[in-house]
């Protein structure tokens, strides 16, 4: 069973629609400041950076040094990159494309 099937319900759908509706970084800061703790937000940002660095072929030691992520976190993110639902893959491709413009 995929995580979508485990998580999908009206409340989660509403959350995702809310996120999709955000149009600027400022709106994102406002929303996520209210929805998440600082620690939760920093953890998500850290995992995205770990994914970006893994995608670039960086080694664990470099990633630990730059992000402070544990090797367990790095392993989990790598597993998601390889076997996951392509969430990181899709977002990283979009970030690369927007940086190239």
PDB file of N, CA and C in Angstrom, residues 4-99:
ATOM      1  N   UNK A   4       0.300   7.319  -0.175  1.00  0.00           N
ATOM      2  CA  UNK A   4      -0.882   8.090  -0.586  1.00  0.00           C
ATOM      3  C   UNK A   4      -2.144   7.409  -0.068  1.00  0.00           C
ATOM      4  N   UNK A   5      -2.214   6.102  -0.231  1.00  0.00           N
ATOM      5  CA  UNK A   5      -3.385   5.367   0.239  1.00  0.00           C
ATOM      6  C   UNK A   5      -3.502   5.400   1.755  1.00  0.00           C
ATOM      7  N   UNK A   6      -2.366   5.432   2.457  1.00  0.00           N
ATOM      8  CA  UNK A   6      -2.379   5.466   3.917  1.00  0.00           C
ATOM      9  C   UNK A   6      -2.754   6.837   4.442  1.00  0.00           C
ATOM     10  N   UNK A   7      -2.379   7.898   3.732  1.00  0.00           N
ATOM     11  CA  UNK A   7      -2.579   9.270   4.199  1.00  0.00           C
ATOM     12  C   UNK A   7      -3.797   9.964   3.630  1.00  0.00           C
ATOM     13  N   UNK A   8      -4.204   9.554   2.456  1.00  0.00           N
ATOM     14  CA  UNK A   8      -5.220  10.326   1.740  1.00  0.00           C
ATOM     15  C   UNK A   8      -6.554  10.332   2.469  1.00  0.00           C
ATOM     16  N   UNK A   9      -6.980  11.528   2.798  1.00  0.00           N
ATOM     17  CA  UNK A   9      -8.297  11.755   3.367  1.00  0.00           C
ATOM     18  C   UNK A   9      -8.650  13.213   3.104  1.00  0.00           C
ATOM     19  N   UNK A  10      -9.817  13.619   3.502  1.00  0.00           N
ATOM     20  CA  UNK A  10     -10.271  14.979   3.213  1.00  0.00           C
ATOM     21  C   UNK A  10      -9.368  16.043   3.833  1.00  0.00           C
ATOM     22  N   UNK A  11      -8.872  15.796   5.047  1.00  0.00           N
ATOM     23  CA  UNK A  11      -8.023  16.788   5.713  1.00  0.00           C
ATOM     24  C   UNK A  11      -6.675  16.946   5.011  1.00  0.00           C
ATOM     25  N   UNK A  12      -6.082  15.821   4.605  1.00  0.00           N
ATOM     26  CA  UNK A  12      -4.803  15.883   3.897  1.00  0.00           C
ATOM     27  C   UNK A  12      -4.985  16.507   2.522  1.00  0.00           C
ATOM     28  N   UNK A  13      -6.074  16.165   1.840  1.00  0.00           N
ATOM     29  CA  UNK A  13      -6.374  16.793   0.547  1.00  0.00           C
ATOM     30  C   UNK A  13      -6.488  18.306   0.713  1.00  0.00           C
ATOM     31  N   UNK A  14      -7.164  18.743   1.773  1.00  0.00           N
ATOM     32  CA  UNK A  14      -7.311  20.181   2.031  1.00  0.00           C
ATOM     33  C   UNK A  14      -5.954  20.835   2.272  1.00  0.00           C
ATOM     34  N   UNK A  15      -5.082  20.167   3.034  1.00  0.00           N
ATOM     35  CA  UNK A  15      -3.736  20.698   3.287  1.00  0.00           C
ATOM     36  C   UNK A  15      -2.977  20.861   1.976  1.00  0.00           C
ATOM     37  N   UNK A  16      -3.005  19.850   1.130  1.00  0.00           N
ATOM     38  CA  UNK A  16      -2.275  19.924  -0.127  1.00  0.00           C
ATOM     39  C   UNK A  16      -2.851  20.995  -1.054  1.00  0.00           C
ATOM     40  N   UNK A  17      -4.168  21.156  -1.071  1.00  0.00           N
ATOM     41  CA  UNK A  17      -4.768  22.238  -1.864  1.00  0.00           C
ATOM     42  C   UNK A  17      -4.311  23.600  -1.339  1.00  0.00           C
ATOM     43  N   UNK A  18      -4.205  23.707  -0.027  1.00  0.00           N
ATOM     44  CA  UNK A  18      -3.726  24.957   0.577  1.00  0.00           C
ATOM     45  C   UNK A  18      -2.292  25.242   0.138  1.00  0.00           C
ATOM     46  N   UNK A  19      -1.441  24.224   0.162  1.00  0.00           N
ATOM     47  CA  UNK A  19      -0.043  24.406  -0.246  1.00  0.00           C
ATOM     48  C   UNK A  19       0.036  24.790  -1.720  1.00  0.00           C
ATOM     49  N   UNK A  20      -0.731  24.121  -2.550  1.00  0.00           N
ATOM     50  CA  UNK A  20      -0.737  24.431  -3.985  1.00  0.00           C
ATOM     51  C   UNK A  20      -1.189  25.868  -4.235  1.00  0.00           C
ATOM     52  N   UNK A  21      -2.048  26.390  -3.378  1.00  0.00           N
ATOM     53  CA  UNK A  21      -2.565  27.748  -3.577  1.00  0.00           C
ATOM     54  C   UNK A  21      -1.541  28.835  -3.276  1.00  0.00           C
ATOM     55  N   UNK A  22      -0.478  28.501  -2.564  1.00  0.00           N
ATOM     56  CA  UNK A  22       0.536  29.500  -2.210  1.00  0.00           C
ATOM     57  C   UNK A  22       1.282  29.933  -3.466  1.00  0.00           C
ATOM     58  N   UNK A  23       1.459  31.257  -3.614  1.00  0.00           N
ATOM     59  CA  UNK A  23       2.040  31.754  -4.862  1.00  0.00           C
ATOM     60  C   UNK A  23       3.392  32.436  -4.700  1.00  0.00           C
ATOM     61  N   UNK A  24       3.757  32.818  -3.498  1.00  0.00           N
ATOM     62  CA  UNK A  24       5.042  33.504  -3.305  1.00  0.00           C
ATOM     63  C   UNK A  24       5.782  32.876  -2.126  1.00  0.00           C
ATOM     64  N   UNK A  25       7.082  33.143  -2.058  1.00  0.00           N
ATOM     65  CA  UNK A  25       7.849  32.670  -0.910  1.00  0.00           C
ATOM     66  C   UNK A  25       7.305  33.284   0.375  1.00  0.00           C
ATOM     67  N   UNK A  26       6.907  34.549   0.323  1.00  0.00           N
ATOM     68  CA  UNK A  26       6.361  35.204   1.511  1.00  0.00           C
ATOM     69  C   UNK A  26       5.105  34.487   1.999  1.00  0.00           C
ATOM     70  N   UNK A  27       4.212  34.112   1.084  1.00  0.00           N
ATOM     71  CA  UNK A  27       3.023  33.352   1.474  1.00  0.00           C
ATOM     72  C   UNK A  27       3.413  32.016   2.102  1.00  0.00           C
ATOM     73  N   UNK A  28       4.438  31.386   1.536  1.00  0.00           N
ATOM     74  CA  UNK A  28       4.915  30.115   2.096  1.00  0.00           C
ATOM     75  C   UNK A  28       5.444  30.311   3.509  1.00  0.00           C
ATOM     76  N   UNK A  29       6.261  31.347   3.711  1.00  0.00           N
ATOM     77  CA  UNK A  29       6.775  31.624   5.056  1.00  0.00           C
ATOM     78  C   UNK A  29       5.624  31.843   6.029  1.00  0.00           C
ATOM     79  N   UNK A  30       4.647  32.624   5.637  1.00  0.00           N
ATOM     80  CA  UNK A  30       3.513  32.913   6.524  1.00  0.00           C
ATOM     81  C   UNK A  30       2.748  31.642   6.884  1.00  0.00           C
ATOM     82  N   UNK A  31       2.437  30.838   5.869  1.00  0.00           N
ATOM     83  CA  UNK A  31       1.656  29.631   6.097  1.00  0.00           C
ATOM     84  C   UNK A  31       2.431  28.620   6.941  1.00  0.00           C
ATOM     85  N   UNK A  32       3.658  28.327   6.527  1.00  0.00           N
ATOM     86  CA  UNK A  32       4.417  27.295   7.227  1.00  0.00           C
ATOM     87  C   UNK A  32       4.835  27.728   8.627  1.00  0.00           C
ATOM     88  N   UNK A  33       4.995  29.022   8.851  1.00  0.00           N
ATOM     89  CA  UNK A  33       5.279  29.499  10.204  1.00  0.00           C
ATOM     90  C   UNK A  33       4.112  29.182  11.129  1.00  0.00           C
ATOM     91  N   UNK A  34       2.904  29.283  10.602  1.00  0.00           N
ATOM     92  CA  UNK A  34       1.718  28.980  11.398  1.00  0.00           C
ATOM     93  C   UNK A  34       1.468  27.476  11.534  1.00  0.00           C
ATOM     94  N   UNK A  35       1.801  26.710  10.509  1.00  0.00           N
ATOM     95  CA  UNK A  35       1.462  25.285  10.482  1.00  0.00           C
ATOM     96  C   UNK A  35       2.530  24.408  11.144  1.00  0.00           C
ATOM     97  N   UNK A  36       3.784  24.780  11.006  1.00  0.00           N
ATOM     98  CA  UNK A  36       4.888  23.944  11.479  1.00  0.00           C
ATOM     99  C   UNK A  36       5.648  24.624  12.613  1.00  0.00           C
ATOM    100  N   UNK A  37       6.303  23.801  13.397  1.00  0.00           N
ATOM    101  CA  UNK A  37       7.274  24.355  14.333  1.00  0.00           C
ATOM    102  C   UNK A  37       8.525  24.710  13.539  1.00  0.00           C
ATOM    103  N   UNK A  38       9.374  25.533  14.120  1.00  0.00           N
ATOM    104  CA  UNK A  38      10.643  25.875  13.466  1.00  0.00           C
ATOM    105  C   UNK A  38      11.434  24.603  13.212  1.00  0.00           C
ATOM    106  N   UNK A  39      11.450  23.704  14.167  1.00  0.00           N
ATOM    107  CA  UNK A  39      12.194  22.453  14.035  1.00  0.00           C
ATOM    108  C   UNK A  39      11.668  21.598  12.881  1.00  0.00           C
ATOM    109  N   UNK A  40      10.353  21.497  12.749  1.00  0.00           N
ATOM    110  CA  UNK A  40       9.771  20.715  11.649  1.00  0.00           C
ATOM    111  C   UNK A  40      10.143  21.311  10.298  1.00  0.00           C
ATOM    112  N   UNK A  41      10.055  22.617  10.193  1.00  0.00           N
ATOM    113  CA  UNK A  41      10.378  23.278   8.930  1.00  0.00           C
ATOM    114  C   UNK A  41      11.855  23.128   8.586  1.00  0.00           C
ATOM    115  N   UNK A  42      12.719  23.299   9.594  1.00  0.00           N
ATOM    116  CA  UNK A  42      14.162  23.130   9.361  1.00  0.00           C
ATOM    117  C   UNK A  42      14.480  21.699   8.947  1.00  0.00           C
ATOM    118  N   UNK A  43      13.788  20.725   9.530  1.00  0.00           N
ATOM    119  CA  UNK A  43      14.014  19.320   9.164  1.00  0.00           C
ATOM    120  C   UNK A  43      13.622  19.044   7.721  1.00  0.00           C
ATOM    121  N   UNK A  44      12.503  19.600   7.290  1.00  0.00           N
ATOM    122  CA  UNK A  44      12.085  19.418   5.890  1.00  0.00           C
ATOM    123  C   UNK A  44      13.081  20.073   4.943  1.00  0.00           C
ATOM    124  N   UNK A  45      13.529  21.276   5.293  1.00  0.00           N
ATOM    125  CA  UNK A  45      14.503  21.975   4.448  1.00  0.00           C
ATOM    126  C   UNK A  45      15.811  21.194   4.390  1.00  0.00           C
ATOM    127  N   UNK A  46      16.214  20.634   5.528  1.00  0.00           N
ATOM    128  CA  UNK A  46      17.443  19.843   5.581  1.00  0.00           C
ATOM    129  C   UNK A  46      17.325  18.608   4.690  1.00  0.00           C
ATOM    130  N   UNK A  47      16.195  17.916   4.754  1.00  0.00           N
ATOM    131  CA  UNK A  47      16.018  16.713   3.931  1.00  0.00           C
ATOM    132  C   UNK A  47      16.039  17.041   2.442  1.00  0.00           C
ATOM    133  N   UNK A  48      15.459  18.170   2.068  1.00  0.00           N
ATOM    134  CA  UNK A  48      15.501  18.567   0.652  1.00  0.00           C
ATOM    135  C   UNK A  48      16.939  18.849   0.220  1.00  0.00           C
ATOM    136  N   UNK A  49      17.709  19.507   1.074  1.00  0.00           N
ATOM    137  CA  UNK A  49      19.119  19.776   0.739  1.00  0.00           C
ATOM    138  C   UNK A  49      19.901  18.473   0.656  1.00  0.00           C
ATOM    139  N   UNK A  50      19.638  17.535   1.548  1.00  0.00           N
ATOM    140  CA  UNK A  50      20.285  16.221   1.481  1.00  0.00           C
ATOM    141  C   UNK A  50      19.953  15.560   0.142  1.00  0.00           C
ATOM    142  N   UNK A  51      18.694  15.613  -0.261  1.00  0.00           N
ATOM    143  CA  UNK A  51      18.293  15.020  -1.541  1.00  0.00           C
ATOM    144  C   UNK A  51      19.024  15.694  -2.700  1.00  0.00           C
ATOM    145  N   UNK A  52      19.124  17.015  -2.660  1.00  0.00           N
ATOM    146  CA  UNK A  52      19.811  17.749  -3.720  1.00  0.00           C
ATOM    147  C   UNK A  52      21.271  17.323  -3.798  1.00  0.00           C
ATOM    148  N   UNK A  53      21.924  17.233  -2.643  1.00  0.00           N
ATOM    149  CA  UNK A  53      23.334  16.856  -2.622  1.00  0.00           C
ATOM    150  C   UNK A  53      23.544  15.413  -3.076  1.00  0.00           C
ATOM    151  N   UNK A  54      22.664  14.516  -2.656  1.00  0.00           N
ATOM    152  CA  UNK A  54      22.759  13.129  -3.124  1.00  0.00           C
ATOM    153  C   UNK A  54      22.575  13.067  -4.633  1.00  0.00           C
ATOM    154  N   UNK A  55      21.624  13.825  -5.141  1.00  0.00           N
ATOM    155  CA  UNK A  55      21.365  13.866  -6.578  1.00  0.00           C
ATOM    156  C   UNK A  55      22.589  14.361  -7.346  1.00  0.00           C
ATOM    157  N   UNK A  56      23.367  15.230  -6.707  1.00  0.00           N
ATOM    158  CA  UNK A  56      24.603  15.736  -7.323  1.00  0.00           C
ATOM    159  C   UNK A  56      25.775  14.775  -7.144  1.00  0.00           C
ATOM    160  N   UNK A  57      25.557  13.658  -6.462  1.00  0.00           N
ATOM    161  CA  UNK A  57      26.614  12.668  -6.286  1.00  0.00           C
ATOM    162  C   UNK A  57      27.534  12.927  -5.104  1.00  0.00           C
ATOM    163  N   UNK A  58      27.130  13.792  -4.196  1.00  0.00           N
ATOM    164  CA  UNK A  58      27.957  14.075  -3.017  1.00  0.00           C
ATOM    165  C   UNK A  58      27.987  12.852  -2.104  1.00  0.00           C
ATOM    166  N   UNK A  59      29.082  12.717  -1.358  1.00  0.00           N
ATOM    167  CA  UNK A  59      29.231  11.596  -0.440  1.00  0.00           C
ATOM    168  C   UNK A  59      28.684  11.971   0.934  1.00  0.00           C
ATOM    169  N   UNK A  60      28.385  10.933   1.717  1.00  0.00           N
ATOM    170  CA  UNK A  60      27.768  11.136   3.028  1.00  0.00           C
ATOM    171  C   UNK A  60      28.545  12.127   3.889  1.00  0.00           C
ATOM    172  N   UNK A  61      29.858  11.988   3.910  1.00  0.00           N
ATOM    173  CA  UNK A  61      30.667  12.856   4.778  1.00  0.00           C
ATOM    174  C   UNK A  61      30.482  14.327   4.419  1.00  0.00           C
ATOM    175  N   UNK A  62      30.444  14.623   3.131  1.00  0.00           N
ATOM    176  CA  UNK A  62      30.215  16.002   2.682  1.00  0.00           C
ATOM    177  C   UNK A  62      28.836  16.494   3.119  1.00  0.00           C
ATOM    178  N   UNK A  63      27.858  15.621   2.986  1.00  0.00           N
ATOM    179  CA  UNK A  63      26.480  15.990   3.315  1.00  0.00           C
ATOM    180  C   UNK A  63      26.337  16.239   4.812  1.00  0.00           C
ATOM    181  N   UNK A  64      26.930  15.358   5.629  1.00  0.00           N
ATOM    182  CA  UNK A  64      26.900  15.539   7.082  1.00  0.00           C
ATOM    183  C   UNK A  64      27.541  16.864   7.446  1.00  0.00           C
ATOM    184  N   UNK A  65      28.696  17.144   6.850  1.00  0.00           N
ATOM    185  CA  UNK A  65      29.431  18.372   7.164  1.00  0.00           C
ATOM    186  C   UNK A  65      28.632  19.628   6.802  1.00  0.00           C
ATOM    187  N   UNK A  66      27.993  19.619   5.623  1.00  0.00           N
ATOM    188  CA  UNK A  66      27.277  20.818   5.174  1.00  0.00           C
ATOM    189  C   UNK A  66      25.917  20.982   5.846  1.00  0.00           C
ATOM    190  N   UNK A  67      25.198  19.875   6.050  1.00  0.00           N
ATOM    191  CA  UNK A  67      23.813  19.983   6.524  1.00  0.00           C
ATOM    192  C   UNK A  67      23.624  19.672   7.998  1.00  0.00           C
ATOM    193  N   UNK A  68      24.547  18.906   8.566  1.00  0.00           N
ATOM    194  CA  UNK A  68      24.368  18.450   9.943  1.00  0.00           C
ATOM    195  C   UNK A  68      23.404  17.282  10.059  1.00  0.00           C
ATOM    196  N   UNK A  69      22.946  16.760   8.930  1.00  0.00           N
ATOM    197  CA  UNK A  69      22.019  15.625   8.944  1.00  0.00           C
ATOM    198  C   UNK A  69      22.723  14.374   9.443  1.00  0.00           C
ATOM    199  N   UNK A  70      21.988  13.523  10.119  1.00  0.00           N
ATOM    200  CA  UNK A  70      22.546  12.247  10.564  1.00  0.00           C
ATOM    201  C   UNK A  70      22.675  11.310   9.365  1.00  0.00           C
ATOM    202  N   UNK A  71      23.521  10.305   9.513  1.00  0.00           N
ATOM    203  CA  UNK A  71      23.647   9.328   8.426  1.00  0.00           C
ATOM    204  C   UNK A  71      22.332   8.566   8.248  1.00  0.00           C
ATOM    205  N   UNK A  72      21.556   8.406   9.321  1.00  0.00           N
ATOM    206  CA  UNK A  72      20.248   7.749   9.205  1.00  0.00           C
ATOM    207  C   UNK A  72      19.310   8.578   8.329  1.00  0.00           C
ATOM    208  N   UNK A  73      19.318   9.895   8.515  1.00  0.00           N
ATOM    209  CA  UNK A  73      18.489  10.774   7.678  1.00  0.00           C
ATOM    210  C   UNK A  73      18.944  10.710   6.235  1.00  0.00           C
ATOM    211  N   UNK A  74      20.237  10.740   6.023  1.00  0.00           N
ATOM    212  CA  UNK A  74      20.776  10.683   4.662  1.00  0.00           C
ATOM    213  C   UNK A  74      20.376   9.365   4.000  1.00  0.00           C
ATOM    214  N   UNK A  75      20.485   8.267   4.735  1.00  0.00           N
ATOM    215  CA  UNK A  75      20.099   6.958   4.191  1.00  0.00           C
ATOM    216  C   UNK A  75      18.620   6.922   3.840  1.00  0.00           C
ATOM    217  N   UNK A  76      17.779   7.496   4.702  1.00  0.00           N
ATOM    218  CA  UNK A  76      16.343   7.510   4.448  1.00  0.00           C
ATOM    219  C   UNK A  76      16.025   8.313   3.189  1.00  0.00           C
ATOM    220  N   UNK A  77      16.664   9.472   3.052  1.00  0.00           N
ATOM    221  CA  UNK A  77      16.437  10.307   1.868  1.00  0.00           C
ATOM    222  C   UNK A  77      16.927   9.580   0.617  1.00  0.00           C
ATOM    223  N   UNK A  78      18.080   8.925   0.720  1.00  0.00           N
ATOM    224  CA  UNK A  78      18.601   8.187  -0.437  1.00  0.00           C
ATOM    225  C   UNK A  78      17.644   7.075  -0.837  1.00  0.00           C
ATOM    226  N   UNK A  79      17.092   6.384   0.148  1.00  0.00           N
ATOM    227  CA  UNK A  79      16.118   5.318  -0.133  1.00  0.00           C
ATOM    228  C   UNK A  79      14.906   5.897  -0.871  1.00  0.00           C
ATOM    229  N   UNK A  80      14.472   7.081  -0.444  1.00  0.00           N
ATOM    230  CA  UNK A  80      13.345   7.733  -1.120  1.00  0.00           C
ATOM    231  C   UNK A  80      13.700   8.126  -2.549  1.00  0.00           C
ATOM    232  N   UNK A  81      14.910   8.594  -2.752  1.00  0.00           N
ATOM    233  CA  UNK A  81      15.345   8.963  -4.105  1.00  0.00           C
ATOM    234  C   UNK A  81      15.348   7.754  -5.027  1.00  0.00           C
ATOM    235  N   UNK A  82      15.755   6.617  -4.500  1.00  0.00           N
ATOM    236  CA  UNK A  82      15.888   5.420  -5.325  1.00  0.00           C
ATOM    237  C   UNK A  82      14.578   4.645  -5.440  1.00  0.00           C
ATOM    238  N   UNK A  83      13.880   4.484  -4.327  1.00  0.00           N
ATOM    239  CA  UNK A  83      12.708   3.604  -4.296  1.00  0.00           C
ATOM    240  C   UNK A  83      11.399   4.324  -3.983  1.00  0.00           C
ATOM    241  N   UNK A  84      11.443   5.629  -3.809  1.00  0.00           N
ATOM    242  CA  UNK A  84      10.271   6.370  -3.355  1.00  0.00           C
ATOM    243  C   UNK A  84       9.269   6.665  -4.454  1.00  0.00           C
ATOM    244  N   UNK A  85       8.389   7.605  -4.149  1.00  0.00           N
ATOM    245  CA  UNK A  85       7.294   7.966  -5.047  1.00  0.00           C
ATOM    246  C   UNK A  85       7.696   9.056  -6.045  1.00  0.00           C
ATOM    247  N   UNK A  86       8.984   9.344  -6.153  1.00  0.00           N
ATOM    248  CA  UNK A  86       9.553  10.348  -7.065  1.00  0.00           C
ATOM    249  C   UNK A  86       9.223  11.785  -6.659  1.00  0.00           C
ATOM    250  N   UNK A  87       8.829  11.981  -5.413  1.00  0.00           N
ATOM    251  CA  UNK A  87       8.570  13.338  -4.936  1.00  0.00           C
ATOM    252  C   UNK A  87       9.817  14.204  -4.975  1.00  0.00           C
ATOM    253  N   UNK A  88      10.910  13.685  -4.413  1.00  0.00           N
ATOM    254  CA  UNK A  88      12.164  14.441  -4.454  1.00  0.00           C
ATOM    255  C   UNK A  88      12.623  14.636  -5.890  1.00  0.00           C
ATOM    256  N   UNK A  89      12.560  13.582  -6.685  1.00  0.00           N
ATOM    257  CA  UNK A  89      13.018  13.640  -8.078  1.00  0.00           C
ATOM    258  C   UNK A  89      12.281  14.739  -8.835  1.00  0.00           C
ATOM    259  N   UNK A  90      10.966  14.785  -8.692  1.00  0.00           N
ATOM    260  CA  UNK A  90      10.158  15.788  -9.395  1.00  0.00           C
ATOM    261  C   UNK A  90      10.489  17.198  -8.926  1.00  0.00           C
ATOM    262  N   UNK A  91      10.577  17.394  -7.612  1.00  0.00           N
ATOM    263  CA  UNK A  91      10.861  18.725  -7.075  1.00  0.00           C
ATOM    264  C   UNK A  91      12.264  19.173  -7.463  1.00  0.00           C
ATOM    265  N   UNK A  92      13.233  18.283  -7.389  1.00  0.00           N
ATOM    266  CA  UNK A  92      14.604  18.660  -7.760  1.00  0.00           C
ATOM    267  C   UNK A  92      14.683  19.047  -9.237  1.00  0.00           C
ATOM    268  N   UNK A  93      13.968  18.324 -10.087  1.00  0.00           N
ATOM    269  CA  UNK A  93      13.952  18.670 -11.515  1.00  0.00           C
ATOM    270  C   UNK A  93      13.341  20.053 -11.720  1.00  0.00           C
ATOM    271  N   UNK A  94      12.269  20.352 -10.998  1.00  0.00           N
ATOM    272  CA  UNK A  94      11.632  21.671 -11.124  1.00  0.00           C
ATOM    273  C   UNK A  94      12.530  22.781 -10.600  1.00  0.00           C
ATOM    274  N   UNK A  95      13.228  22.507  -9.493  1.00  0.00           N
ATOM    275  CA  UNK A  95      14.150  23.518  -8.969  1.00  0.00           C
ATOM    276  C   UNK A  95      15.295  23.786  -9.949  1.00  0.00           C
ATOM    277  N   UNK A  96      15.833  22.716 -10.537  1.00  0.00           N
ATOM    278  CA  UNK A  96      16.911  22.869 -11.537  1.00  0.00           C
ATOM    279  C   UNK A  96      16.423  23.686 -12.719  1.00  0.00           C
ATOM    280  N   UNK A  97      15.230  23.361 -13.204  1.00  0.00           N
ATOM    281  CA  UNK A  97      14.676  24.080 -14.363  1.00  0.00           C
ATOM    282  C   UNK A  97      14.468  25.554 -14.051  1.00  0.00           C
ATOM    283  N   UNK A  98      13.988  25.871 -12.851  1.00  0.00           N
ATOM    284  CA  UNK A  98      13.760  27.278 -12.504  1.00  0.00           C
ATOM    285  C   UNK A  98      15.070  28.027 -12.319  1.00  0.00           C
ATOM    286  N   UNK A  99      16.121  27.343 -11.877  1.00  0.00           N
ATOM    287  CA  UNK A  99      17.432  27.973 -11.711  1.00  0.00           C
ATOM    288  C   UNK A  99      18.072  28.276 -13.062  1.00  0.00           C
TER     289      UNK A  99
END
